[in-house]
Short mmCIF file of C-alpha atoms and ligand atoms in Angstrom, two decimals:
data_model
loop_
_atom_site.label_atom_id
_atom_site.label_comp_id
_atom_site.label_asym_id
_atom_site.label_seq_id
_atom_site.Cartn_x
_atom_site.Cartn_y
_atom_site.Cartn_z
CA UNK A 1 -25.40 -54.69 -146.92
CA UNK A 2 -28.48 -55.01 -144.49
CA UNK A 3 -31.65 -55.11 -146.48
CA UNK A 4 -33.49 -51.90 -144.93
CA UNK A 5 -36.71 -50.38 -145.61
CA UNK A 6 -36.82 -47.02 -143.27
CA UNK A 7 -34.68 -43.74 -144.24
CA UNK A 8 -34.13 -42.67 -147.60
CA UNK A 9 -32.58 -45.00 -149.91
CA UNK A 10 -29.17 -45.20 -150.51
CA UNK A 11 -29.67 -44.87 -153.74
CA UNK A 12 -31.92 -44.07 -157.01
CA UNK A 13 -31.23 -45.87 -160.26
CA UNK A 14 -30.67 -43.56 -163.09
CA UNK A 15 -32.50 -43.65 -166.79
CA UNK A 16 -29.38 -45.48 -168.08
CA UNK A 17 -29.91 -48.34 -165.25
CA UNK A 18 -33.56 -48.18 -166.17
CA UNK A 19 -33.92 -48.35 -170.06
CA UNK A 20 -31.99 -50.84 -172.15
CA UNK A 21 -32.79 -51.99 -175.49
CA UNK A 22 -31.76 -55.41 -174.55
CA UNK A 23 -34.38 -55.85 -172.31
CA UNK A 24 -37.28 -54.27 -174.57
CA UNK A 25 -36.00 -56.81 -177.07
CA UNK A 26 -36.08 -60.02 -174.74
CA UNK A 27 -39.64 -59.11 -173.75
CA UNK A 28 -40.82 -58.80 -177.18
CA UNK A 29 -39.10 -62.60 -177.94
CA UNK A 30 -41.23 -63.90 -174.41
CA UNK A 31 -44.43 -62.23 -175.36
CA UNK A 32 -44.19 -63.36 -178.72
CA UNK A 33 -43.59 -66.70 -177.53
CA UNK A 34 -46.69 -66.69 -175.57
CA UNK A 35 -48.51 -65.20 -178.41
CA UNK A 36 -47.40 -68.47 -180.44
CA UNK A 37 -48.24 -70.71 -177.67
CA UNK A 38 -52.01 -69.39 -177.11
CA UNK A 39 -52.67 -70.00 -181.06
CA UNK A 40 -51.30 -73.48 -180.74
CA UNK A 41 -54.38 -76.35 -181.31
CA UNK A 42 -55.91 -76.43 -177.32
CA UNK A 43 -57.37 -79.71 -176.10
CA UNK A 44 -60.24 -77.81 -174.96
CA UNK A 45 -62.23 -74.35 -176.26
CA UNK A 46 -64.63 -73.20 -173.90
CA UNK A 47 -67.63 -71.14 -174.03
CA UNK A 48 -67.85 -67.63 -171.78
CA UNK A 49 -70.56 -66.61 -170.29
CA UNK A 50 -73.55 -64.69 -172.49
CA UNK A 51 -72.56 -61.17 -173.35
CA UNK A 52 -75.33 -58.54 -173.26
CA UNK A 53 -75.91 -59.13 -177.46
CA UNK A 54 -77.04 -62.56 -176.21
CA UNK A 55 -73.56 -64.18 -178.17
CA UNK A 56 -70.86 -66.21 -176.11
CA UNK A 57 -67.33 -65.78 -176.91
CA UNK A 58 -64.57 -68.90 -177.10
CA UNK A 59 -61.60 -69.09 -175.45
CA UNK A 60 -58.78 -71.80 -176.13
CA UNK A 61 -57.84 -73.85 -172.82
CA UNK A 62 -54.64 -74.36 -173.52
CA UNK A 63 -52.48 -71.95 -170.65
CA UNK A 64 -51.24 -74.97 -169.40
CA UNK A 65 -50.41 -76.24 -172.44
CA UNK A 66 -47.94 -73.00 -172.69
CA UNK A 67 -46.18 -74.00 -169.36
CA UNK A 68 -44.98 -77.01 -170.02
CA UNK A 69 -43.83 -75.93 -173.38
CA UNK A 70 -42.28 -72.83 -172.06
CA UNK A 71 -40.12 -75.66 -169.86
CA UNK A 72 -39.18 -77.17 -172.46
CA UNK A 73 -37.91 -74.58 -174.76
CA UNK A 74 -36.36 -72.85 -171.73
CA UNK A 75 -34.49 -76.02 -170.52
CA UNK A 76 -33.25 -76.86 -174.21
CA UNK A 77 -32.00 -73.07 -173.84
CA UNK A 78 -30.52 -73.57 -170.88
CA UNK A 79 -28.71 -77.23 -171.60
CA UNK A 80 -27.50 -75.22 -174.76
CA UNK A 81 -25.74 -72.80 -173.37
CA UNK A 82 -28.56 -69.76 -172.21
CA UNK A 83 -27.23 -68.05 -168.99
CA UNK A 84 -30.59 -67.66 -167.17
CA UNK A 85 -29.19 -66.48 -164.40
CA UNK A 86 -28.22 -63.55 -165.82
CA UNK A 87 -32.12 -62.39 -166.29
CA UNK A 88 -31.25 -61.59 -162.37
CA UNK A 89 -29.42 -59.18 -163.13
CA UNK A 90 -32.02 -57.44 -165.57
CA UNK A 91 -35.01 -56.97 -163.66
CA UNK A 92 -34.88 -53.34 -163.19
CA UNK A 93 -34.61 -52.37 -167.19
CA UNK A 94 -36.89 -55.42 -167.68
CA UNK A 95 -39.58 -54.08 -165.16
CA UNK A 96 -39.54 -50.36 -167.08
CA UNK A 97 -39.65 -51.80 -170.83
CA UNK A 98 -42.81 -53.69 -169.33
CA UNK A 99 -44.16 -50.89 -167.45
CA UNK A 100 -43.66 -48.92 -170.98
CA UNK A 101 -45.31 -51.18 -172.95
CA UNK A 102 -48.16 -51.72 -171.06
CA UNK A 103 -48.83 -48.19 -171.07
CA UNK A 104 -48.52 -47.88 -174.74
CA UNK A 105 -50.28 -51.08 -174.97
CA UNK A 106 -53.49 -49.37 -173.01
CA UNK A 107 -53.37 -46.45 -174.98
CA UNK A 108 -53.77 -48.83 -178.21
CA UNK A 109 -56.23 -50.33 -176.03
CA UNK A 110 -58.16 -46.81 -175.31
CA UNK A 111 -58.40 -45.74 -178.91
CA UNK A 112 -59.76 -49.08 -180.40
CA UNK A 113 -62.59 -49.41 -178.14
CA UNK A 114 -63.54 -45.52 -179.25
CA UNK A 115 -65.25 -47.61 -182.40
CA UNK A 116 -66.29 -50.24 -180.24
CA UNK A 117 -70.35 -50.67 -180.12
CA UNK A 118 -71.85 -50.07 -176.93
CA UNK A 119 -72.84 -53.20 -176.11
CA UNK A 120 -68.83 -54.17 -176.00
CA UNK A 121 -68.25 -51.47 -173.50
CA UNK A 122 -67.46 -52.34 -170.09
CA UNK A 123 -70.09 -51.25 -167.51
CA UNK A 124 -66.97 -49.42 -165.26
CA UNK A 125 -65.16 -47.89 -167.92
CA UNK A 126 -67.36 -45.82 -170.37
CA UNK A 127 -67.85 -43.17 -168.00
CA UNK A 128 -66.79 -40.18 -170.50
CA UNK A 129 -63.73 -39.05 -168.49
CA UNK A 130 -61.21 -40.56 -170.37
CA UNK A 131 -58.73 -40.85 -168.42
CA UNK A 132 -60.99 -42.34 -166.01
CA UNK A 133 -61.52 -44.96 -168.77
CA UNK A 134 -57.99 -45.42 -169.72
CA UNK A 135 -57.22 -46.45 -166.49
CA UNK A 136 -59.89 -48.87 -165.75
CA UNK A 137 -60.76 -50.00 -169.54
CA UNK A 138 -63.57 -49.22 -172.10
CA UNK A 139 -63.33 -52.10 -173.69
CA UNK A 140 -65.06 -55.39 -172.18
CA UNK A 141 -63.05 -58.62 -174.08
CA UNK A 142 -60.91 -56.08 -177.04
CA UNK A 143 -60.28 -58.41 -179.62
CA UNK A 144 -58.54 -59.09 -182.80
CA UNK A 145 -60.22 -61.85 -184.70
CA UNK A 146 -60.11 -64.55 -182.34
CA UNK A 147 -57.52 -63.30 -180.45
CA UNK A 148 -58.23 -62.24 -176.85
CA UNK A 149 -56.09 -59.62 -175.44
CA UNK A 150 -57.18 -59.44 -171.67
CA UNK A 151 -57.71 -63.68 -170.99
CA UNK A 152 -54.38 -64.09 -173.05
CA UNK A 153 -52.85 -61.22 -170.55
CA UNK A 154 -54.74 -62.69 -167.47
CA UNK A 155 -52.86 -65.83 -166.73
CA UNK A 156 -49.79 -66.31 -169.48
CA UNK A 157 -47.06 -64.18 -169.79
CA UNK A 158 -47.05 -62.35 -166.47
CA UNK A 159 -47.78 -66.11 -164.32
CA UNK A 160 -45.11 -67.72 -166.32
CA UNK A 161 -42.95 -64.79 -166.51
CA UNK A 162 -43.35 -64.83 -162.84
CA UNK A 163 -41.88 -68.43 -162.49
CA UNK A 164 -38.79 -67.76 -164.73
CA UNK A 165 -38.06 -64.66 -162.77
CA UNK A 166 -37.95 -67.11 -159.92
CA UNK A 167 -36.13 -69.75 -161.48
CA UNK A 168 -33.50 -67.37 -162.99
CA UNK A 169 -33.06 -66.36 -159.15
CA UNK A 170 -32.65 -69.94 -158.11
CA UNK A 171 -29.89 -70.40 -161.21
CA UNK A 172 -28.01 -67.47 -159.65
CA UNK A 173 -28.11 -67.84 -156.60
CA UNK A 174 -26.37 -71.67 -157.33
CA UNK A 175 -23.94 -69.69 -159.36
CA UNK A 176 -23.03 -67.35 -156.32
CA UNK A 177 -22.54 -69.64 -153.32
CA UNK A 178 -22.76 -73.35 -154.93
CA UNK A 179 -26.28 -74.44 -154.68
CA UNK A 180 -30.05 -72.95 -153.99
CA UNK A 181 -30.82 -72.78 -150.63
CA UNK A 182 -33.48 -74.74 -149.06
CA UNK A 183 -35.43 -71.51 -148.78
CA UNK A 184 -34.80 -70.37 -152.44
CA UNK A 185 -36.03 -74.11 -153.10
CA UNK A 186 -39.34 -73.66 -151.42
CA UNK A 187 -40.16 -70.43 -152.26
CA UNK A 188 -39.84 -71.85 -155.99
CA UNK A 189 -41.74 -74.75 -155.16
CA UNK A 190 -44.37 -72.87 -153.58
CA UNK A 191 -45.05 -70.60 -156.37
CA UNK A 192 -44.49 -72.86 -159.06
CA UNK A 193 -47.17 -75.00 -157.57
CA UNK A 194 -49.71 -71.64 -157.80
CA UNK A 195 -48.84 -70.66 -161.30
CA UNK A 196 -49.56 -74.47 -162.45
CA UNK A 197 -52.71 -74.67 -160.52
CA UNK A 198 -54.26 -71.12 -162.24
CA UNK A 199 -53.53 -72.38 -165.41
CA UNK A 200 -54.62 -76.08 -165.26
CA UNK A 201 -57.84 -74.83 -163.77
CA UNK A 202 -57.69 -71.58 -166.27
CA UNK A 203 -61.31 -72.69 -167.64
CA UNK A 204 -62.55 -71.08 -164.09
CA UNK A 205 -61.12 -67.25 -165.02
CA UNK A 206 -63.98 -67.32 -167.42
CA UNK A 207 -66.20 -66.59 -164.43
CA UNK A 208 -63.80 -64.25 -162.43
CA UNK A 209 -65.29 -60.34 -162.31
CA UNK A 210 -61.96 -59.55 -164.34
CA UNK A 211 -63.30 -61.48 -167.46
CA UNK A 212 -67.13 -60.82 -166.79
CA UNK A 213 -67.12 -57.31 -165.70
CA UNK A 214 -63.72 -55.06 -165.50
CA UNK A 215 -62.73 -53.55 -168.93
CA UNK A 216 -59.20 -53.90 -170.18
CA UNK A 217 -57.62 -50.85 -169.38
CA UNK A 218 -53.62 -49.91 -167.79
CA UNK A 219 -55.28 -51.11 -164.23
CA UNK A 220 -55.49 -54.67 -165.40
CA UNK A 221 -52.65 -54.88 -168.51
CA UNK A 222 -50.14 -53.42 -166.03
CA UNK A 223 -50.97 -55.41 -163.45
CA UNK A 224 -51.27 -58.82 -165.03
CA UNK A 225 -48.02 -58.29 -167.17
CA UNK A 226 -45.67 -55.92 -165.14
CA UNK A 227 -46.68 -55.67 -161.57
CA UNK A 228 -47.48 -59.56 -161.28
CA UNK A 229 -44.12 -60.91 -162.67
CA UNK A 230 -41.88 -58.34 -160.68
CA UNK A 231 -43.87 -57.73 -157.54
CA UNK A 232 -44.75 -61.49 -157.16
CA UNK A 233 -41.25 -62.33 -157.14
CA UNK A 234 -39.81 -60.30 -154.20
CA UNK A 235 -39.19 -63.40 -152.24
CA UNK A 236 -36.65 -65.15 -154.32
CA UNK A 237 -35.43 -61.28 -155.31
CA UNK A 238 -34.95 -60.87 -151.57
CA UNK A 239 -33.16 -64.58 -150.71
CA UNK A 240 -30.62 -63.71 -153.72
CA UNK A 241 -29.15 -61.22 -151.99
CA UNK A 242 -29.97 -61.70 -148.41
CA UNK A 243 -29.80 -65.30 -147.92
CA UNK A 244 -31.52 -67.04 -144.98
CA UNK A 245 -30.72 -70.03 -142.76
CA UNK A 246 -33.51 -72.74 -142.35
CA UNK A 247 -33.71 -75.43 -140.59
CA UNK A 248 -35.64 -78.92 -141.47
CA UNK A 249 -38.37 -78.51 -138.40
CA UNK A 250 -38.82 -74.75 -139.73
CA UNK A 251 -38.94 -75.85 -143.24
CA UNK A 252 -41.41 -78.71 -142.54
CA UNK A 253 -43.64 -76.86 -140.65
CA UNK A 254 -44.35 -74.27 -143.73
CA UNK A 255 -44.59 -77.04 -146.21
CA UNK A 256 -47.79 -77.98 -144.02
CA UNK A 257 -48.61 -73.69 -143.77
CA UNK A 258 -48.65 -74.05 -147.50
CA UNK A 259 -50.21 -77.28 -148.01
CA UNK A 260 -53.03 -76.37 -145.58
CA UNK A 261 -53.81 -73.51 -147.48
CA UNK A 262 -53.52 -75.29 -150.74
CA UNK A 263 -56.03 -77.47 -149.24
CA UNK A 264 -58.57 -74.82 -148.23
CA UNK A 265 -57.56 -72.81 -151.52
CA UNK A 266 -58.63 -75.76 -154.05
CA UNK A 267 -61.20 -77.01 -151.93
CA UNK A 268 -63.24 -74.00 -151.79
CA UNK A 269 -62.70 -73.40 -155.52
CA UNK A 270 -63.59 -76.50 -157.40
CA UNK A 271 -66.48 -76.77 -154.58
CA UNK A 272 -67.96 -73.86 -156.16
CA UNK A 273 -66.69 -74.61 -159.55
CA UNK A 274 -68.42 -77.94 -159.74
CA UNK A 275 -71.79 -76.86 -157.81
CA UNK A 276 -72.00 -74.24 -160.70
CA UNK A 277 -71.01 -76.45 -163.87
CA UNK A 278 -73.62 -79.12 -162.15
CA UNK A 279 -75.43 -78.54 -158.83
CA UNK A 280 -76.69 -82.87 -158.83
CA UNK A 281 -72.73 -83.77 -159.35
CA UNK A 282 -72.32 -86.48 -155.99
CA UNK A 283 -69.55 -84.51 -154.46
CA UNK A 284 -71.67 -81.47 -153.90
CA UNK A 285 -75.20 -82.84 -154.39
CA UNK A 286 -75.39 -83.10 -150.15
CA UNK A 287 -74.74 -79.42 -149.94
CA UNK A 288 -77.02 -77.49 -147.94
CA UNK A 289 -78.39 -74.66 -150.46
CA UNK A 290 -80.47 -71.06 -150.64
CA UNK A 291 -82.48 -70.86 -153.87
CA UNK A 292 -82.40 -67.23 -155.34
CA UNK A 293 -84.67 -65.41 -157.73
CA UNK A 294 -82.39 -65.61 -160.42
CA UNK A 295 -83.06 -69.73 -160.28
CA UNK A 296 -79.41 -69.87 -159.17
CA UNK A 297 -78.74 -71.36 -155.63
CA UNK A 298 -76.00 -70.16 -152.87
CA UNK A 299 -74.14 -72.92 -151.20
CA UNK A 300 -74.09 -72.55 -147.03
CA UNK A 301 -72.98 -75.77 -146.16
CA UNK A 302 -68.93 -77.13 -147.14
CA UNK A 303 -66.66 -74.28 -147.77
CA UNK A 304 -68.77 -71.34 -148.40
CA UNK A 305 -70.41 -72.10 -145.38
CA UNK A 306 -67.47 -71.38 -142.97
CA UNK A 307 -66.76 -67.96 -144.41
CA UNK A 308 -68.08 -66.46 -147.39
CA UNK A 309 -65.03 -66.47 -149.35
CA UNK A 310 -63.22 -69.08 -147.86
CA UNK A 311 -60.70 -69.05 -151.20
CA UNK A 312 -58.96 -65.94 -149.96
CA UNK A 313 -58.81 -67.66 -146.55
CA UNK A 314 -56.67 -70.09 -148.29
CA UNK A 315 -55.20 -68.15 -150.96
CA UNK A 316 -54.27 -65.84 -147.84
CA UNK A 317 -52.82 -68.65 -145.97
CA UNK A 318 -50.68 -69.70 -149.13
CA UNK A 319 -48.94 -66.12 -149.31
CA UNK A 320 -47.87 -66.75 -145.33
CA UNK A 321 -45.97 -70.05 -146.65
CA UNK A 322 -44.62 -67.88 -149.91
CA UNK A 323 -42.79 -64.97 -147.04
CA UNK A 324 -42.09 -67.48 -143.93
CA UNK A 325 -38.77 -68.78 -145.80
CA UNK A 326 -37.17 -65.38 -146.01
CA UNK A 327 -37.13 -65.12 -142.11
CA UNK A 328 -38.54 -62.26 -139.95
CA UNK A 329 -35.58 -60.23 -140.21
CA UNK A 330 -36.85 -57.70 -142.93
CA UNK A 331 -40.83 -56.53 -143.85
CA UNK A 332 -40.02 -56.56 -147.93
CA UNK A 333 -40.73 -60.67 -148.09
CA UNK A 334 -44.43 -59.89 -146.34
CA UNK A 335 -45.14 -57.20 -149.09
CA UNK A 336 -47.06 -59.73 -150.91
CA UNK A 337 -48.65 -60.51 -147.56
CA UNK A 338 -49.80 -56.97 -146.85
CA UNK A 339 -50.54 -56.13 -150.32
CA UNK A 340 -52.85 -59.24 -151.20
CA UNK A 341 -54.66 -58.66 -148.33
CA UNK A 342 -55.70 -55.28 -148.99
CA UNK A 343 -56.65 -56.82 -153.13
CA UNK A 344 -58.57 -59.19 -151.37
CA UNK A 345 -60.44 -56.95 -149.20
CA UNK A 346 -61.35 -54.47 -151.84
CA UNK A 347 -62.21 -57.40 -154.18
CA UNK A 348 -64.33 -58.97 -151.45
CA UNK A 349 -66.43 -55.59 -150.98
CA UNK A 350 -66.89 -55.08 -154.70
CA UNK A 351 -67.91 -58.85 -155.07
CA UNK A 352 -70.15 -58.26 -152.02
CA UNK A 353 -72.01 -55.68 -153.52
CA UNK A 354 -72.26 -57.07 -157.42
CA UNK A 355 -73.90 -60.32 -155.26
CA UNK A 356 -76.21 -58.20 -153.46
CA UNK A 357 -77.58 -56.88 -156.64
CA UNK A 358 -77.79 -60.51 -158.07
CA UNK A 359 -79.52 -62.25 -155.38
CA UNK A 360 -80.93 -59.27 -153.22
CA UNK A 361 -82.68 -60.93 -150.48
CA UNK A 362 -81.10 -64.45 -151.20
CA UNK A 363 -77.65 -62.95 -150.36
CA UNK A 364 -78.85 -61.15 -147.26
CA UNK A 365 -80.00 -64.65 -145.76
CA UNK A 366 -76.50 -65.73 -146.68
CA UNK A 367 -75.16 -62.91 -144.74
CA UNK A 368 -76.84 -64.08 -141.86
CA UNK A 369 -76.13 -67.10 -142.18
CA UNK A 370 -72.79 -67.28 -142.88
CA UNK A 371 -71.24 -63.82 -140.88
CA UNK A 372 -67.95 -63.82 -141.46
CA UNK A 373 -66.40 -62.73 -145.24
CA UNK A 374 -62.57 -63.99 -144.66
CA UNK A 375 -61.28 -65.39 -141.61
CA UNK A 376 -64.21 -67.41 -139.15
CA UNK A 377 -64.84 -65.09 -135.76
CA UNK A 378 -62.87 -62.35 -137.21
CA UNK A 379 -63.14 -60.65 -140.36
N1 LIG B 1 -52.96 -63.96 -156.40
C1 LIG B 1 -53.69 -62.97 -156.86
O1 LIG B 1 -53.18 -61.90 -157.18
C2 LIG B 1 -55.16 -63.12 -156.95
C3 LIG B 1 -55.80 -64.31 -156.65
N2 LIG B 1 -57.17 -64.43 -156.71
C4 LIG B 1 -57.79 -65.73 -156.36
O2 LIG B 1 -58.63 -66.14 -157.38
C5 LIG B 1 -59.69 -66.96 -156.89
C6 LIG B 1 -61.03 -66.52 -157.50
O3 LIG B 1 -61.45 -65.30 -156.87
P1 LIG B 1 -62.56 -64.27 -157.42
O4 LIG B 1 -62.49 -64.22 -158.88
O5 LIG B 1 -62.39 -63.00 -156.68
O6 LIG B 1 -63.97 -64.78 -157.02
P2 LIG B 1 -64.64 -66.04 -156.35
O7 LIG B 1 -64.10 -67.29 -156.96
O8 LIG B 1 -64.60 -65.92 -154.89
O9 LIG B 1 -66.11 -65.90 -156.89
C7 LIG B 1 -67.09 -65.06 -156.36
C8 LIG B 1 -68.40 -65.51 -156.97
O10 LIG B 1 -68.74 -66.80 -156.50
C9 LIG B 1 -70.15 -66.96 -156.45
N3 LIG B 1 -70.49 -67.29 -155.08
C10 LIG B 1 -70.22 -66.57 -153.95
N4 LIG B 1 -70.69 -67.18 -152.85
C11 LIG B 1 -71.27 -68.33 -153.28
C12 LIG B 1 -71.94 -69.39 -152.61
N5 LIG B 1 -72.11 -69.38 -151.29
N6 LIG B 1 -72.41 -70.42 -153.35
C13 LIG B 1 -72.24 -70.42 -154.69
N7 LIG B 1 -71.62 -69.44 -155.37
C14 LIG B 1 -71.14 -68.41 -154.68
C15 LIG B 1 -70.73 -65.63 -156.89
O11 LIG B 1 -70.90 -65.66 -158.30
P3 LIG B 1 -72.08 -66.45 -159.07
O12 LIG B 1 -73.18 -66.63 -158.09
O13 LIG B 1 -72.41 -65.59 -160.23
O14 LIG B 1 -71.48 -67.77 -159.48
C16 LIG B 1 -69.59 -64.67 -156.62
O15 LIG B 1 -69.67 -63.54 -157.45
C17 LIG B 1 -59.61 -66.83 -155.37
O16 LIG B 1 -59.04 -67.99 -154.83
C18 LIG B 1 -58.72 -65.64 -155.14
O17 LIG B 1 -58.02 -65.74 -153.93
C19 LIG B 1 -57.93 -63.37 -157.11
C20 LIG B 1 -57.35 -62.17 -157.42
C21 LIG B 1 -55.93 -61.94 -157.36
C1 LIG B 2 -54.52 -55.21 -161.03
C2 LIG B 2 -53.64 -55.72 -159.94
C3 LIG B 2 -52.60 -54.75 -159.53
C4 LIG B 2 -52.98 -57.07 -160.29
C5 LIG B 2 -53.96 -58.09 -160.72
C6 LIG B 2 -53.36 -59.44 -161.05
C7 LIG B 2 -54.42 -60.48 -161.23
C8 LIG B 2 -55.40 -60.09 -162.31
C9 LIG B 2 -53.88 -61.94 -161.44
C10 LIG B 2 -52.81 -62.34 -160.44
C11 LIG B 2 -53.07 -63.76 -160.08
C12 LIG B 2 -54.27 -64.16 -160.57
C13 LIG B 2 -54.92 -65.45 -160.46
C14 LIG B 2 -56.13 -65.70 -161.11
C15 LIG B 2 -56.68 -64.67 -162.04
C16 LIG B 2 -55.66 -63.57 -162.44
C17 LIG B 2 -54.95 -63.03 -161.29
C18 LIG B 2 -56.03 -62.53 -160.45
C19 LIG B 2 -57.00 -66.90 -160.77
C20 LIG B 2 -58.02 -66.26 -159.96
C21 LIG B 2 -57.90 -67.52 -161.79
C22 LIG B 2 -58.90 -68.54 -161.17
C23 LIG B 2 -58.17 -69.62 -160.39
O1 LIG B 2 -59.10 -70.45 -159.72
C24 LIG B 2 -57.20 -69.05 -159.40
C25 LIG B 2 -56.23 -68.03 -160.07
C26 LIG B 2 -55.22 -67.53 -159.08
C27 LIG B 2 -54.26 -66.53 -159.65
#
């Protein structure tokens, strides 16, 4: 039927829709799977950044690594015999077992950073209130030996869950009417293209205020493995069962949407990325520059001198491209849309005011300098 979002659903699933052992099963296999391809030899380890006891911890770089070897194992699967397709028709139970785990994963979480020392706490999430701290995470990088649970939940088995999901979609929706449509096609494409960039820059999470600041509470291990994999893919959800006509010109024209934003996305990024790593590298040694207390300089020429977080401007630009193949017939495709912009806003004001401590005065000339946050002459 018409996909429709206002009036009461026709509609709710019942426990027995929701909870199958199946699917508690299959996401045990994938996330020990992941778990095996994180401890695999990485060609890099990297250093974070110094934790208040003065130590750094290592991470392997090796997410992309995991990828490609997830393609493989899933295309020998698939050439064997593995009806992928079918995972379409799991997502519901699939979402809950995750959902379930993560919450019993948190709770795990909660009670092993009650022995933690202090100086592993996070500074959000030691307020007292523990539910408080459930939520947003005592613990700053909970580990187990060597093993990292929050950067091996940040970027690995919810991102490349999140590309399965899509490709399952793309398997079924041949298997329904013949072949993918050229929307289905792009919208894989697309995404596929976002996933591989994360993790074959994945070295640059180390900085992000997720692995620096935020604890590892439900917030973050629900989001990164439940919310990310099932949310993320509405758009090839939707085009399953509501598929879309598109034309070449239409088609063309958000290939450049997406490739502009790619553009902007990456640019800004690995602008920053390199200026940080090594201000004197040639590509960004021409910069214009603010020197802060800290000895640390702001950029406020190239990227970060058009808006001050001209990655979301991209990244935001991106998630346009991601919707634009589903049509304008139905909001659920712009979900994402609506939804990252509101991350992005919040995440903007809380980075705003952790730079403002930082640089004080520094990041008030940048202000001034450099007005707008998001989008130039508006936001
Ligand atoms: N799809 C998704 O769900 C999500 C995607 N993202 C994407 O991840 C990417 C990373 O975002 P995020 O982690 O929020 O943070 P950013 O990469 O935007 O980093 C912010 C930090 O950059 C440094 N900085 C800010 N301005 C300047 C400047 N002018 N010159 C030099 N350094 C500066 C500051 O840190 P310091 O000075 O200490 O270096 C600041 O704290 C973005 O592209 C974002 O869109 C993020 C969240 C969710
Ligand atoms: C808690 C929320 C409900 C959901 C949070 C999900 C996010 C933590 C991840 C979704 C996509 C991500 C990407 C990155 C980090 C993890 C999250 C934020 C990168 C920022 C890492 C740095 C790269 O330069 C870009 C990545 C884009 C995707």
């Amino acid at each position: 039927g018409p996909a429709r979002l206002l009036g009461p659903p026709t509609y709710l699933p019942g426990l027995e829709e929701l909870w199958s052992p199946q699917a508690l099963l299959l996401l045990f296999i994938w996330l020990g799977l992941q778990v095996a391809l994180y401890l695999l030899p990485a060609r890099k380890v990297a250093e974070g950044l110094e934790l208040k006891d003065k130590s750094r911890l290592r991470y392997p770089i090796n997410g992309f690594q995991a990828l490609v070897l997830t393609a493989l194992l899933v295309g020998l699967g698939v050439s064997a015999g593995l009806p992928l397709g079918a995972l379409s028709e799991m997502l519901l139970p699939l979402a809950f077992a995750t959902t379930l785990t993560s919450f019993i994963f948190s709770l795990l979480l909660y009670v092993k950073a009650l022995a933690a020392p202090v100086s592993a706490l996070a500074p959000g999430g030691n307020s007292g209130n523990s539910i408080y701290d459930f939520f947003l995470g005592r613990e700053l990088n909970p580990r187990l030996g060597s093993f990292d649970f929050k950067y091996f939940c940040e970027l690995r088995p919810g991102l490349i869950g999140w590309v399965f999901i899509n490709l399952a979609l793309l398997i079924q929706e041949a298997e329904l009417r013949g072949s993918p449509s050229l929307a289905m096609w792009l919208v894989n494409a697309f995404q596929l293209l976002y996933v591989g960039d994360a993790l074959w820059y994945e070295e640059s999470v180390l900085t992000t205020m997720d692995i620096i600041h935020d604890g590892f509470g439900f917030m973050l291990a629900f989001g990164d493995l439940a919310w990310v994999p099932f949310t993320y893919s509405l758009q090839a959800q939707f085009l399953l069962y509501h598929p879309q006509p598109l034309g070449l010109p239409m088609a063309l024209l958000i290939c450049l949407i997406k490739v502009i934003g790619y553009y902007i996305f990456r640019g800004a990024n690995s602008q920053k990325n390199t200026f940080r790593k090594n201000p004197s590298d040639p590509s960004v040694a021409g910069l214009e520059t603010i020197p802060t207390a800290t000895g640390r300089q702001l950029l406020v020429s190239g990227w970060w001198g058009m808006v001050r977080h001209p990655n979301y401007l991209g990244d935001l630009i991106m998630a346009l491209a991601w919707s634009l193949p589903c049509g304008v017939s139905h909001l659920l495709p712009y979900f994402y849309v609506l939804y990252f912009t509101a991350l992005l806003v919040h995440r903007e004001a809380r980075d705003e005011q952790q730079c403002l401590r930082k640089y004080g005065h520094a990041w008030q000339e940048y202000c001034k300098r450099v007005p707008y946050r998001i989008i130039p002459y508006v936001y």
